[in-house]
Coordinates of C-alpha atoms in Angstrom, one line a residue:
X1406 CA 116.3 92.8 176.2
X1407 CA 113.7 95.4 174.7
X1408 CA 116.2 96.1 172.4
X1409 CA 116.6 92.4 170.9
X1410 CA 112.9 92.2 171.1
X1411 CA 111.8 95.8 169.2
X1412 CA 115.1 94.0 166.6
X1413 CA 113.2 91.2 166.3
X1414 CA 109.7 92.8 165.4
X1415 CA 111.4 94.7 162.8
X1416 CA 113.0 91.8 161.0
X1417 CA 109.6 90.1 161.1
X1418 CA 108.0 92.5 159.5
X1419 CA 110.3 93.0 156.9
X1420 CA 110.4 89.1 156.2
X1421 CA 107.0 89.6 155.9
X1422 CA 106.4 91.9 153.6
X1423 CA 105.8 91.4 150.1
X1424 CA 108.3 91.9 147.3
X1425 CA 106.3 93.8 145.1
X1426 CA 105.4 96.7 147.7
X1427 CA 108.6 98.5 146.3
X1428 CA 109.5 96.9 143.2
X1429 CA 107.1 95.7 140.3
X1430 CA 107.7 93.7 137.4
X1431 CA 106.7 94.1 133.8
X1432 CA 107.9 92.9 130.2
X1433 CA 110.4 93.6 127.5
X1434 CA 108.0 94.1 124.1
X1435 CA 109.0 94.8 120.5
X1436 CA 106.3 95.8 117.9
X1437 CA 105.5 92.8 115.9
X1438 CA 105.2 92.5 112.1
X1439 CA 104.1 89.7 109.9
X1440 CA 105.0 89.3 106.2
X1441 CA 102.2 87.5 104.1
X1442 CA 101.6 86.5 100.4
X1443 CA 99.1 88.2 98.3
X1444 CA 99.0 85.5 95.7
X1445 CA 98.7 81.9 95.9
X1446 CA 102.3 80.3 94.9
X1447 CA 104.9 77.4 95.4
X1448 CA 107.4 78.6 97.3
X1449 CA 111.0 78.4 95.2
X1450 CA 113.3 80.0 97.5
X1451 CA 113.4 81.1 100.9
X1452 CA 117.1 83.0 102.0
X1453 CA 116.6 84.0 105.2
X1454 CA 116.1 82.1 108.7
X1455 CA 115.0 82.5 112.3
X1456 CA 116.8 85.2 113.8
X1457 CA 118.1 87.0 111.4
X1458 CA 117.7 90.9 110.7
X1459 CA 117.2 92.3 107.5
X1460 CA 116.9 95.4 105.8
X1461 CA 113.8 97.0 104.4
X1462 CA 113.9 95.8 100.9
X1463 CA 115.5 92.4 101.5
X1464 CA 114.0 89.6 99.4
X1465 CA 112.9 87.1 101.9
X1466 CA 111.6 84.3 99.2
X1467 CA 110.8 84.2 95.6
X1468 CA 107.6 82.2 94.5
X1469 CA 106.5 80.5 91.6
X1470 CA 103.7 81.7 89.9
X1471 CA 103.1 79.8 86.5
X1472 CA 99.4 81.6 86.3
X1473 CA 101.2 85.0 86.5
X1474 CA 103.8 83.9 83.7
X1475 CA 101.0 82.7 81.1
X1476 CA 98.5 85.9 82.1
X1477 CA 101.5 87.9 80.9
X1478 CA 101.7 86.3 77.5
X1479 CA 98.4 86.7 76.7
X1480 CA 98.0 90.4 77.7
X1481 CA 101.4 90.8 75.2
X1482 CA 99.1 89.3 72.9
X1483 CA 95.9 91.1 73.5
X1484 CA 98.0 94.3 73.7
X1485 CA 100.1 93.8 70.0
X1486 CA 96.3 93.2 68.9
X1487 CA 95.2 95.6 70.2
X1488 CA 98.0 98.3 68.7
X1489 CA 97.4 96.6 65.4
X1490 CA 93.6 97.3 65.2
X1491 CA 94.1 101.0 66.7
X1492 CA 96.5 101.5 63.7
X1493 CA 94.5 100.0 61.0
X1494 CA 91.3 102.1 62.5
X1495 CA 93.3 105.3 62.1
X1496 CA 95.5 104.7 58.8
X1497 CA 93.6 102.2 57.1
X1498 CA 94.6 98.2 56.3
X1499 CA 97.4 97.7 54.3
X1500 CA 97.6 94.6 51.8
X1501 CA 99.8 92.6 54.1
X1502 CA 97.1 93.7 57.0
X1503 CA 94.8 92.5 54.4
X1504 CA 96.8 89.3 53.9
X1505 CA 96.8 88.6 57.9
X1506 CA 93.4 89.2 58.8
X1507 CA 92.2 87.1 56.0
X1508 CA 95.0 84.3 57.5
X1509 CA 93.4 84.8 60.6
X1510 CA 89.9 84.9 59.3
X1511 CA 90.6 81.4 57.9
X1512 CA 92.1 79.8 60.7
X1513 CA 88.9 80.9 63.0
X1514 CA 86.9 79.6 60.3
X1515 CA 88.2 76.0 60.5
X1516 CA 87.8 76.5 64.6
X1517 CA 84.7 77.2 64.6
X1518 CA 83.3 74.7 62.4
X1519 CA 85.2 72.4 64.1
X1520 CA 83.4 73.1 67.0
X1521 CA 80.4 73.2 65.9
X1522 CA 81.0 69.8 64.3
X1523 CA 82.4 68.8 67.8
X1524 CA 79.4 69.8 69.5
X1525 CA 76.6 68.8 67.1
X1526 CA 78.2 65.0 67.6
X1527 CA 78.5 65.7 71.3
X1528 CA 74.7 66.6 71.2
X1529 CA 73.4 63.3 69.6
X1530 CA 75.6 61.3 72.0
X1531 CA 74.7 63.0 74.7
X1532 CA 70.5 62.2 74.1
X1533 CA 71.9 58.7 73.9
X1534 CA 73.7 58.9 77.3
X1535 CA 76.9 58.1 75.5
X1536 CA 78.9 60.8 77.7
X1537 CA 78.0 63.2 80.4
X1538 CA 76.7 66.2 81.1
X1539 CA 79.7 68.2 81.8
X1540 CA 81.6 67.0 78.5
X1541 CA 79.1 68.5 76.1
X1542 CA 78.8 71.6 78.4
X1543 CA 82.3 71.7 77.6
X1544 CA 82.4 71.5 73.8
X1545 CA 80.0 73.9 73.8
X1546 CA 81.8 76.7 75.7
X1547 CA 84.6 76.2 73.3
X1548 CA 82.3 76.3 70.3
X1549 CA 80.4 79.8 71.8
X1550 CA 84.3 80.8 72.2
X1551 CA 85.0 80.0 68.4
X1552 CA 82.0 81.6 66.8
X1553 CA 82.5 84.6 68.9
X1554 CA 86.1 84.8 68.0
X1555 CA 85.4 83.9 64.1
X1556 CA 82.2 86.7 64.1
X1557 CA 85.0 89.5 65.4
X1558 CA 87.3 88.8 62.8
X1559 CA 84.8 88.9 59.8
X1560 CA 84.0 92.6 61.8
X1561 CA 87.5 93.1 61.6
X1562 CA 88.2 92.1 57.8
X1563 CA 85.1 94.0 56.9
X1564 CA 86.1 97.0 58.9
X1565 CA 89.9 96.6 57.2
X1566 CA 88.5 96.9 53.6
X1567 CA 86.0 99.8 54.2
X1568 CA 87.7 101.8 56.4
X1569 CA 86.8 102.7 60.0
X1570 CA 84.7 105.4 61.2
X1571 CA 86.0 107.8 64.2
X1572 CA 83.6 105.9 66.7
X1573 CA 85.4 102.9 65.8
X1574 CA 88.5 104.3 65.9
X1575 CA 88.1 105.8 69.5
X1576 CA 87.0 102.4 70.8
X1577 CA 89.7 101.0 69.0
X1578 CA 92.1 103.2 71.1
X1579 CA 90.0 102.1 74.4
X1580 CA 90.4 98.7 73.8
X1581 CA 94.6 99.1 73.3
X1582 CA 93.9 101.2 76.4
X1583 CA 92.4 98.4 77.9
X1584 CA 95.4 95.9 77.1
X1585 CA 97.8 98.5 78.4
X1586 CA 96.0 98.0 81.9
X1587 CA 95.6 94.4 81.5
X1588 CA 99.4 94.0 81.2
X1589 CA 100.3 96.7 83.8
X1590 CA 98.2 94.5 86.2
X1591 CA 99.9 91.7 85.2
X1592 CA 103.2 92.6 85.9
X1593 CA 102.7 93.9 89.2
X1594 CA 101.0 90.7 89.7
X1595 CA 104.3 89.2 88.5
X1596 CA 106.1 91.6 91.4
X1597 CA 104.3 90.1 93.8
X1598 CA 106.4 86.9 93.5
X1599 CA 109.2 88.2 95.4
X1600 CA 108.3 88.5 99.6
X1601 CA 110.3 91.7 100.5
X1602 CA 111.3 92.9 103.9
X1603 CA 108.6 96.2 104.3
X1604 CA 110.9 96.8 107.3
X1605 CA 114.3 96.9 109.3
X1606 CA 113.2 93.5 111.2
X1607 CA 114.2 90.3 112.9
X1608 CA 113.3 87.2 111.7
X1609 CA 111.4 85.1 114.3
X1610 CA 109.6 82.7 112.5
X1611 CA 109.8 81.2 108.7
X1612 CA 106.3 79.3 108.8
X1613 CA 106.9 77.4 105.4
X1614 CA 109.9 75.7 103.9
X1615 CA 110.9 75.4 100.1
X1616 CA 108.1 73.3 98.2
X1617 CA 105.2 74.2 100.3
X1618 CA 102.4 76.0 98.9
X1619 CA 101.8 80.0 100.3
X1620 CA 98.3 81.3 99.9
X1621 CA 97.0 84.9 100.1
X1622 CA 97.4 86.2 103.7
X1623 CA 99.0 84.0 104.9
X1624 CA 102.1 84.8 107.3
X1625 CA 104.9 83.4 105.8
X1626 CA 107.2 85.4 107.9
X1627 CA 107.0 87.4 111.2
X1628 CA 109.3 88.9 113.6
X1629 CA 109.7 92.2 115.3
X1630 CA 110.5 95.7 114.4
X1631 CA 114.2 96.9 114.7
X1632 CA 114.5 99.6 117.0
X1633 CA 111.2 99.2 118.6
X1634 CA 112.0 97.7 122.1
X1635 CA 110.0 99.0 124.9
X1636 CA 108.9 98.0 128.5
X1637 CA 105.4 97.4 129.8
X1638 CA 104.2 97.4 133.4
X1639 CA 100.7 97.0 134.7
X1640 CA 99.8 99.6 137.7
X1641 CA 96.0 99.7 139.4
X1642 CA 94.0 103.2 139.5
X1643 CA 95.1 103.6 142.9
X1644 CA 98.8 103.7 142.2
X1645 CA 98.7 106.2 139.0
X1646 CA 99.4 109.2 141.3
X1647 CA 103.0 107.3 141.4
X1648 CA 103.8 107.7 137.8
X1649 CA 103.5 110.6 135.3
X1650 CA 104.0 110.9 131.4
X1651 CA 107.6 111.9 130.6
X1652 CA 109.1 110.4 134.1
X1653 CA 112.4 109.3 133.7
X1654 CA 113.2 105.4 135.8
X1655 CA 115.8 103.2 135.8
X1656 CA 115.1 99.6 134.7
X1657 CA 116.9 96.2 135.6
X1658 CA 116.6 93.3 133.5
X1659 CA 116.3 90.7 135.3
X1660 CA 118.2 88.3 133.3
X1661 CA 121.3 89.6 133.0
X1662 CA 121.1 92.2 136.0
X1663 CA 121.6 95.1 133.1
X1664 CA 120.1 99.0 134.0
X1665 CA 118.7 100.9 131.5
X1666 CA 117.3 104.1 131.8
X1667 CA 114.1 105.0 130.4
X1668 CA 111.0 107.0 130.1
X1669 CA 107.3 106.9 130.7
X1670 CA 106.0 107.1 126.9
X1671 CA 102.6 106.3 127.1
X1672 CA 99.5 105.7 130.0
X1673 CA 96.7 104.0 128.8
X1674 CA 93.7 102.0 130.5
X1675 CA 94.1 98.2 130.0
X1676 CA 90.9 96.9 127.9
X1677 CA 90.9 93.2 129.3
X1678 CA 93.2 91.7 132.3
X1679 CA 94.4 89.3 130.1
X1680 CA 96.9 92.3 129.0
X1681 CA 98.4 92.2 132.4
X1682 CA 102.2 92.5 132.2
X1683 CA 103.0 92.5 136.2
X1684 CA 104.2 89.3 137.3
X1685 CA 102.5 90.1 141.5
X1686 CA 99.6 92.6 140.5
X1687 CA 98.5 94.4 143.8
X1688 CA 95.0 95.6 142.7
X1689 CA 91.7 94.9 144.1
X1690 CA 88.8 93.1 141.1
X1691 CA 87.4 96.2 141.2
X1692 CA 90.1 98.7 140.1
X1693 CA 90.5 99.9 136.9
X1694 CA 94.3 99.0 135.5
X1695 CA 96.3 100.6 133.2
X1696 CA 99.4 100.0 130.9
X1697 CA 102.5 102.3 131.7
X1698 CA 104.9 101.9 129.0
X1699 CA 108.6 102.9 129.0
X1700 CA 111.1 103.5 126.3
X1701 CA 114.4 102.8 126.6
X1702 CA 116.9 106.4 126.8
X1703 CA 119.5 104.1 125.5
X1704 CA 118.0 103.0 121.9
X1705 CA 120.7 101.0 120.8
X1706 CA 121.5 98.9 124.4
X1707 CA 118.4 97.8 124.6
X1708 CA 118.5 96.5 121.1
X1709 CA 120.1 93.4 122.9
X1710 CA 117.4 92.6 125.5
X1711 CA 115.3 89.3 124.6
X1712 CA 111.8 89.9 124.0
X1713 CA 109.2 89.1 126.9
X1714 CA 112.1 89.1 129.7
X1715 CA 111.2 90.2 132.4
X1716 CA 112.3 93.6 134.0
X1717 CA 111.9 95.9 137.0
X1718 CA 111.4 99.1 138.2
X1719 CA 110.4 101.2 140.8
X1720 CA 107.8 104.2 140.5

């Protein structure tokens, strides 16, 4: 009878304990990446979807970028220009130089008294309230734009017939220096049109379809890192004497009742119990807690597990 009774108390306290005296439970993590746009764009193409993995280097999506295409043109423009004064300040104008600046002279001739026609009408409509504000202000950007461009070419045709000193003809060379940049910028601007893959990663999320509008920073892909799976537990100040950098543990996922064996990686104090990855912490308020994190021995059979699963071990 003292037998069945002793039995008894044993069984109750056994039923009575709690299942995380031996056992705790943490979290299957992967290292998180997010792809975003640098430059505002329509998005053309997008040839990849949610869970797939690609390869560092992958194009992801292609954008439009119609602002990129017609910055290009003009910094081919500035930069031919640019070549052609450098030359004509070092060799002197030829006659069909000649022949093209006095072309262009003319042609920024007409602009700009075109303009200022344009603007001097604007003007006495304007004191008559015949058209707003903004209107003139925009004829007369255009016509500072034409007079500016029509005083450089006189410069320019004056220069060609004379000949150009060797001040001139360094800032001639700084200014096709210049262009160079502009166009170099330009086409890494143009780059930027393709989202690649910075990494070996699984696609999680595609956050905008074909059509949609991207804008700068904006995470237009994110997913996790491949070969990055790890396992986080939560353990209180008072249990760290059970755990040591380095210790090897066996894990058991708890979905599909897998082992893996692994290894204590990193302990680090937890800066806000909202981190907590335990599912039954066992800590008093006061305790300090702290983040044990495992890798997996096995890299590539824990390539498999599902991120934020849970899993257990014992320390």
């Amino acid at each position: 009878m003292k037998r069945i009774i002793a039995l008894c108390a044993i069984l109750a306290w056994t039923g009575c304990k709690r299942p995380y005296d031996n056992v705790i439970q943490g979290r299957t993590e992967r290292e998180s990446l997010a792809v975003v746009a640098k430059i505002p764009g329509k998005i053309v193409k997008v040839f990849v979807a949610e869970g797939d993995m690609v390869k560092k280097g992958d194009t992801l999506a292609i954008l439009d970028i119609p602002e990129v295409d017609a910055k290009k043109n003009q910094a081919l423009g500035a930069l031919t220009s640019a070549k052609a004064q450098y030359e004509m300040a070092v060799k002197g104008a030829t006659r069909g130089q000649l022949e093209q600046l006095r072309a262009k002279h003319d042609a920024l001739k007409e602009q700009y008294e075109f303009a200022e026609k344009s603007v001097t009408r604007l003007g006495n409509m304007l004191k008559d309230s015949l058209v707003p504000q903004q209107t003139y202000d925009e004829a007369y950007t255009k016509y500072q734009g034409a007079r500016s461009q029509y005083i450089a070419v006189q410069a320019e045709l004056n220069e060609a017939r004379t000949g150009a000193r060797q001040e001139q003809q360094t800032m001639a060379l700084g200014q096709q220096e210049r262009a160079e940049g502009a166009l170099e910028e330009v086409d890494t601007a143009y780059k930027e049109r393709y989202i690649i893959a910075p990494q070996d990663m699984s696609i999680e999320t595609v956050s905008l379809n074909e059509g949609e509008l991207a804008l700068p920073g904006y995470a237009l892909f994110s997913g996790y890192l491949a070969r990055s799976t790890y396992f986080r537990f939560t353990l209180p100040e008072s249990r760290l004497s059970d755990v040591k950098k380095g210790q090897e543990l066996v894990l058991q996922v708890a979905y599909n009742k897998q082992e893996i064996k692994g290894q204590v990686s990193v302990i680090k104090k937890l800066g806000s119990y909202a981190n907590i990855a335990t599912a039954y912490p066992d800590y008093e308020m006061q305790e300090s807690l702290y983040e044990i994190r495992v890798l997996p021995l096995g890299e590539q059979e824990a390539e498999d597990i599902i991120t934020q699963t849970t899993v257990t071990t014992t320390f």
